[in-house]
XYZ file of C-alpha atoms in Angstrom:
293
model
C 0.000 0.000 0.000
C 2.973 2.430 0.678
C 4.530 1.636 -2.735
C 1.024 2.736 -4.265
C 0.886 6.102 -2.064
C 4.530 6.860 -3.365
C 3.364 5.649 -7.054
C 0.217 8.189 -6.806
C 2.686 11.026 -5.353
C 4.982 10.429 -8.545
C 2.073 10.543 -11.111
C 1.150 14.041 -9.318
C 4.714 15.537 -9.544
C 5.108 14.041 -12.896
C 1.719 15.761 -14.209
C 2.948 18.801 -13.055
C 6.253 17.750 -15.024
C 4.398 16.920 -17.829
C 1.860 20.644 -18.051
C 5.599 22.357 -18.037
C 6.779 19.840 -20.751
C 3.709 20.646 -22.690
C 4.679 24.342 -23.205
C 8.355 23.305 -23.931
C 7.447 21.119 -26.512
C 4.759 22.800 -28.526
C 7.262 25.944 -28.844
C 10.162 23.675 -29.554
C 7.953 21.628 -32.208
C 6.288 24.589 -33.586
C 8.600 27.610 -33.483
C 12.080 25.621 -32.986
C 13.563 27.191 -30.110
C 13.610 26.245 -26.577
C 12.464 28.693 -24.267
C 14.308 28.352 -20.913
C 12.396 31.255 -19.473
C 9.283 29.120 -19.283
C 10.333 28.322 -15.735
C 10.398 31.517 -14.661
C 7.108 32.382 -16.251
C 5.508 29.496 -13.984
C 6.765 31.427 -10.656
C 5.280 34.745 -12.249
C 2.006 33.039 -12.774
C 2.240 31.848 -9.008
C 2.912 34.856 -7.377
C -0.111 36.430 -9.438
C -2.009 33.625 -7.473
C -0.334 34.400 -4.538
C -1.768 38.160 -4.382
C -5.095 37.858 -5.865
C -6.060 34.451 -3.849
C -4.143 34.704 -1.125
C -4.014 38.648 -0.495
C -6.311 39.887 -2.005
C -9.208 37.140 -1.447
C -10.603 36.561 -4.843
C -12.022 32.927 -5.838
C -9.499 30.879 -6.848
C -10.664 29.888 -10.356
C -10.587 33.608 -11.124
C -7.183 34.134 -9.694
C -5.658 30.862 -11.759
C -8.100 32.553 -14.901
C -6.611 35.923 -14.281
C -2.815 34.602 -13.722
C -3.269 32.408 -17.529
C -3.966 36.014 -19.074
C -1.253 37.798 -16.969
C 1.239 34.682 -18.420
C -0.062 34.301 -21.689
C 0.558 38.300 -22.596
C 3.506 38.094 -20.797
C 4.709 34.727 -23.095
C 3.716 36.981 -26.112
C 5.295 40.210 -25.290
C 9.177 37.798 -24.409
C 8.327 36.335 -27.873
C 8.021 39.631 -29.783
C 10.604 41.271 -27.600
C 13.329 38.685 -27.538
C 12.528 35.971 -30.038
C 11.009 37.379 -32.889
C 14.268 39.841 -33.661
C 16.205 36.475 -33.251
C 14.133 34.035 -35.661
C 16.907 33.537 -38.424
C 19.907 33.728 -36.196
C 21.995 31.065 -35.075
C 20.475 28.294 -32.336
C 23.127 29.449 -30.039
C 22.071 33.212 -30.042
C 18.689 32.432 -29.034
C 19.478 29.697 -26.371
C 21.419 32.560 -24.393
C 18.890 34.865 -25.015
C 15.921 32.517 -23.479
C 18.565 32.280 -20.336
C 19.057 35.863 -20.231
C 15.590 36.589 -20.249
C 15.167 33.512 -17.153
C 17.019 35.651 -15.196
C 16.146 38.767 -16.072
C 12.604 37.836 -14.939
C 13.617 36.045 -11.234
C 15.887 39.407 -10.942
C 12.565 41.545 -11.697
C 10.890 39.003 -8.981
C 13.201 39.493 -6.057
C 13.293 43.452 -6.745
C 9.539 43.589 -6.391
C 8.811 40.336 -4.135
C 12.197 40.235 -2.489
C 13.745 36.592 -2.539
C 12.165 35.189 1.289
C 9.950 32.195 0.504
C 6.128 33.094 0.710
C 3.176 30.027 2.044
C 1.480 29.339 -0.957
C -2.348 29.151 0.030
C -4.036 25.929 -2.245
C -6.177 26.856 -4.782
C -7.651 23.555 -5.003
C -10.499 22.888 -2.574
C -11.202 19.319 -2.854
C -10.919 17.496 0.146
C -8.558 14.274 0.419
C -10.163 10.724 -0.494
C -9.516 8.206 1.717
C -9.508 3.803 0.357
C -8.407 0.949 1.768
C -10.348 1.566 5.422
C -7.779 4.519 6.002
C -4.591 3.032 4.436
C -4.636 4.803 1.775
C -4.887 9.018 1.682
C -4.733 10.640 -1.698
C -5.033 14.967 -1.729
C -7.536 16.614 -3.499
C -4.019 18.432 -4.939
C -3.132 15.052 -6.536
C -6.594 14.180 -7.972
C -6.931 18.111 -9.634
C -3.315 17.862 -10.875
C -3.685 14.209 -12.909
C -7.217 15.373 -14.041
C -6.298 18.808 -14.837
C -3.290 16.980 -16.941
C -5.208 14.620 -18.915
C -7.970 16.963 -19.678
C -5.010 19.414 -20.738
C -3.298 16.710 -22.696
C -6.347 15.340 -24.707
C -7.337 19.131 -25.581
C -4.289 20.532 -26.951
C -4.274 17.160 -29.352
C -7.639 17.514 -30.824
C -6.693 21.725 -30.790
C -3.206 20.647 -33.047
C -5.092 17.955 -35.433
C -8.582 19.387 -35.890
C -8.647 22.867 -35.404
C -7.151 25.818 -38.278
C -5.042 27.592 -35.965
C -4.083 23.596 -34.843
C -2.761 23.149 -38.954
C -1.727 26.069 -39.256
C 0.842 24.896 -36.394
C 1.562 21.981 -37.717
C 2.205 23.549 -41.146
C 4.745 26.021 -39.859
C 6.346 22.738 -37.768
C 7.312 21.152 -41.030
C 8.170 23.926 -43.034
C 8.177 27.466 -42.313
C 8.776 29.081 -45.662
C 6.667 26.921 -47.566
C 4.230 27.745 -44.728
C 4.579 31.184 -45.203
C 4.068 30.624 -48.760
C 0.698 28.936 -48.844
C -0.558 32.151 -46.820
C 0.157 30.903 -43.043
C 0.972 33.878 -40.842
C 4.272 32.460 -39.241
C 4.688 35.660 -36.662
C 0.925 34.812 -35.552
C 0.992 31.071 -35.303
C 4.327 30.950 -33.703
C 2.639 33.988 -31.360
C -0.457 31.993 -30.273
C 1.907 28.966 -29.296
C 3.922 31.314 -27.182
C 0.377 32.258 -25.293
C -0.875 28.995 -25.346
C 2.284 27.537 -23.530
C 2.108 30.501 -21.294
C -1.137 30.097 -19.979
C 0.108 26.258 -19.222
C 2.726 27.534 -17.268
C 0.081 29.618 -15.054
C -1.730 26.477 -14.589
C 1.402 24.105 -13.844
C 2.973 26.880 -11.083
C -0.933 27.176 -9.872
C -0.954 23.175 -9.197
C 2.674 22.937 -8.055
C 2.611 25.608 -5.478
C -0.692 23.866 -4.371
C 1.243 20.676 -4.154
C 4.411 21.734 -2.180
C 3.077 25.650 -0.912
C 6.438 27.299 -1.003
C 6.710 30.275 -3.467
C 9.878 32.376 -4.088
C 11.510 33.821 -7.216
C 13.939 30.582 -8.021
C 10.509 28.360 -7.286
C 10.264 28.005 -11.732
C 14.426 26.961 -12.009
C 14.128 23.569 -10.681
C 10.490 22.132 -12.223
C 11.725 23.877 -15.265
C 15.187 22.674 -16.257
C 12.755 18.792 -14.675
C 10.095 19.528 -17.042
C 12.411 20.236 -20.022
C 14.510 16.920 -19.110
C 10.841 15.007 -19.413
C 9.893 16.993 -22.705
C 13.137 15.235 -24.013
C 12.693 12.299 -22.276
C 9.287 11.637 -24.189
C 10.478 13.083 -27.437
C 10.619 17.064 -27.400
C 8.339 18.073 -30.165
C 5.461 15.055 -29.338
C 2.089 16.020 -27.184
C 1.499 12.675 -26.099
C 5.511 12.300 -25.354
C 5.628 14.982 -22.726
C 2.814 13.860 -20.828
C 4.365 10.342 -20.796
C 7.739 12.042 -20.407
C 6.665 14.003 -17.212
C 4.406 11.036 -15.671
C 7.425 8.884 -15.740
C 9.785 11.390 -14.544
C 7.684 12.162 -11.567
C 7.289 8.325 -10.839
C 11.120 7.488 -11.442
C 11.762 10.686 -8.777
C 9.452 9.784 -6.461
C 10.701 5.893 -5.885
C 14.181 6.927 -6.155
C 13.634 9.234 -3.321
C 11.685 6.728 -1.326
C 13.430 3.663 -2.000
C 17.360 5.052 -2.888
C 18.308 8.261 -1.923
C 16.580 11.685 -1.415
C 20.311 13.256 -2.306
C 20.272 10.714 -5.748
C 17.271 11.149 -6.821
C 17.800 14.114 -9.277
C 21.108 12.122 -10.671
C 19.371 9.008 -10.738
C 16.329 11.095 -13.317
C 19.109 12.106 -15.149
C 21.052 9.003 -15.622
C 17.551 7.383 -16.757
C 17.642 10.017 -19.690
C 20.995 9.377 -20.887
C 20.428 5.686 -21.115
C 16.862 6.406 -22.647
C 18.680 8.687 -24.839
C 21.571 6.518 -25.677
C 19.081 3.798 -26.225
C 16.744 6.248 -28.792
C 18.279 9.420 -29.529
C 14.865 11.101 -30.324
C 12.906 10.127 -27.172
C 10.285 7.770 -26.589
C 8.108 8.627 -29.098
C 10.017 11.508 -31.212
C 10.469 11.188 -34.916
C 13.873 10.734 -36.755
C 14.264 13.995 -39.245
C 16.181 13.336 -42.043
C 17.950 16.679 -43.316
C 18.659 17.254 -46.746
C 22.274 18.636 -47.210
């Protein structure tokens, strides 16, 4: 019964993993870069929470629904800002300008929120569920999170596949110039996938401050750099790979803390991925490109 409680725990951490890896891997897929500032857009979306919820009293669906739009204009305006100017530059450029921009935002944080860690007050008000005559206890954080995941998971799919704005993504995924060509607005699409990952990010720092109720300006670094490792891990560019990516991240974490080591358990997530990587260098359910030279 223990290993199931620690089994549960792990497919709540790793659904948090996985609405992070989500946002990583539709910009990566879509626009080709990754943004390492989506981290640090997670612990902007918290402390939004944080003050509306928490300080300010409002009801916490309108606080997460208030922190997605906060995010998702945010994610736009870092896209037009610092991205956009980039677009035809090399890969390296742009990877230290995502990281500049990660710390430019937890600097902006600790100016305005200093750096001492804030109690994160739960958004989620379902009560715990109890099975097995009391053996068993799983939070109403842990139910919300794996729901909120799947429901997440299965949308942004059927968006992708069977919606314009979804082709139009998919379109500009394959080939941007020919894209362009057939009449897709690149800036636009590549603009909505920065918002749409935002908003994720407001959720994912909404349910993971719920989870573990600690909030401070580094609270994005960690989860981040974890969720990007499980976007990877389930084959950056694939829906349906993140969300395995992240559930098995959080599982593998979980047990290695429980059963190994809690000092191991981040090397022993990353040792997993070099094997899996080693094993299949485009993740568990990426595609091989082939380039024409």
């Amino acid at each position: 019964m223990q290993f199931l409680s620690y089994l549960i725990s792990g497919i709540s951490l790793g659904s948090v993993y996985a609405l992070i890896a989500l946002g990583y891997t539709m910009v990566y897929g879509i626009a080709k870069m990754l943004n390492f500032a989506h981290g640090d857009i997670i612990m902007i979306g918290s402390y939004v929470i944080f003050f509306a919820f928490g300080s300010f009293g409002w009801n916490p669906i309108v606080a997460v629904l208030f922190s997605m739009v906060v995010c998702l204009i945010l994610g736009i305006v870092i896209e037009r800002v610092a991205y956009r100017p980039l677009r035809d530059a090399p890969s390296l450029a742009v990877l230290i300008t995502a990281i500049g921009v990660s710390y430019l935002l937890q600097q902006v944080a600790q100016l305005l929120w200093t750096s001492n860690t804030k109690s994160f007050t739960s958004v989620v008000g379902l009560q715990k569920v109890t099975l097995f005559d009391g053996q068993l206890t799983i939070s109403g954080e842990t139910i919300v999170t794996i729901l909120v995941c799947i429901v997440i998971m299965v949308f942004l799919t059927l968006f992708v596949n069977h919606t314009v704005p979804g082709h139009a993504m998919l379109a500009v995924s394959e080939d941007r110039g020919a894209a362009q060509l057939m009449g897709v607005n690149v800036n636009a699409t590549i603009s909505l996938t920065f918002a749409i990952g935002s908003a994720l990010a407001a959720v994912a720092g909404a349910l993971l401050c719920s989870t573990y109720p600690s909030l401070s300006p580094t609270t994005g670094a960690m989860p981040g750099i974890k969720a990007f490792v499980a976007a990877v891990f389930g084959g950056i560019g694939s829906i349906p790979g993140a969300f395995i990516g992240g559930i098995l991240l959080g599982v593998i974490e979980n047990l290695s803390k429980a059963y190994i080591s809690t000092q191991l358990s981040d090397a022993i997530v990353f040792a997993v991925l070099i094997v899996v990587l080693l094993v299949k260098p485009t993740g568990l359910l990426g595609k091989k490109v082939n380039v024409k030279v």
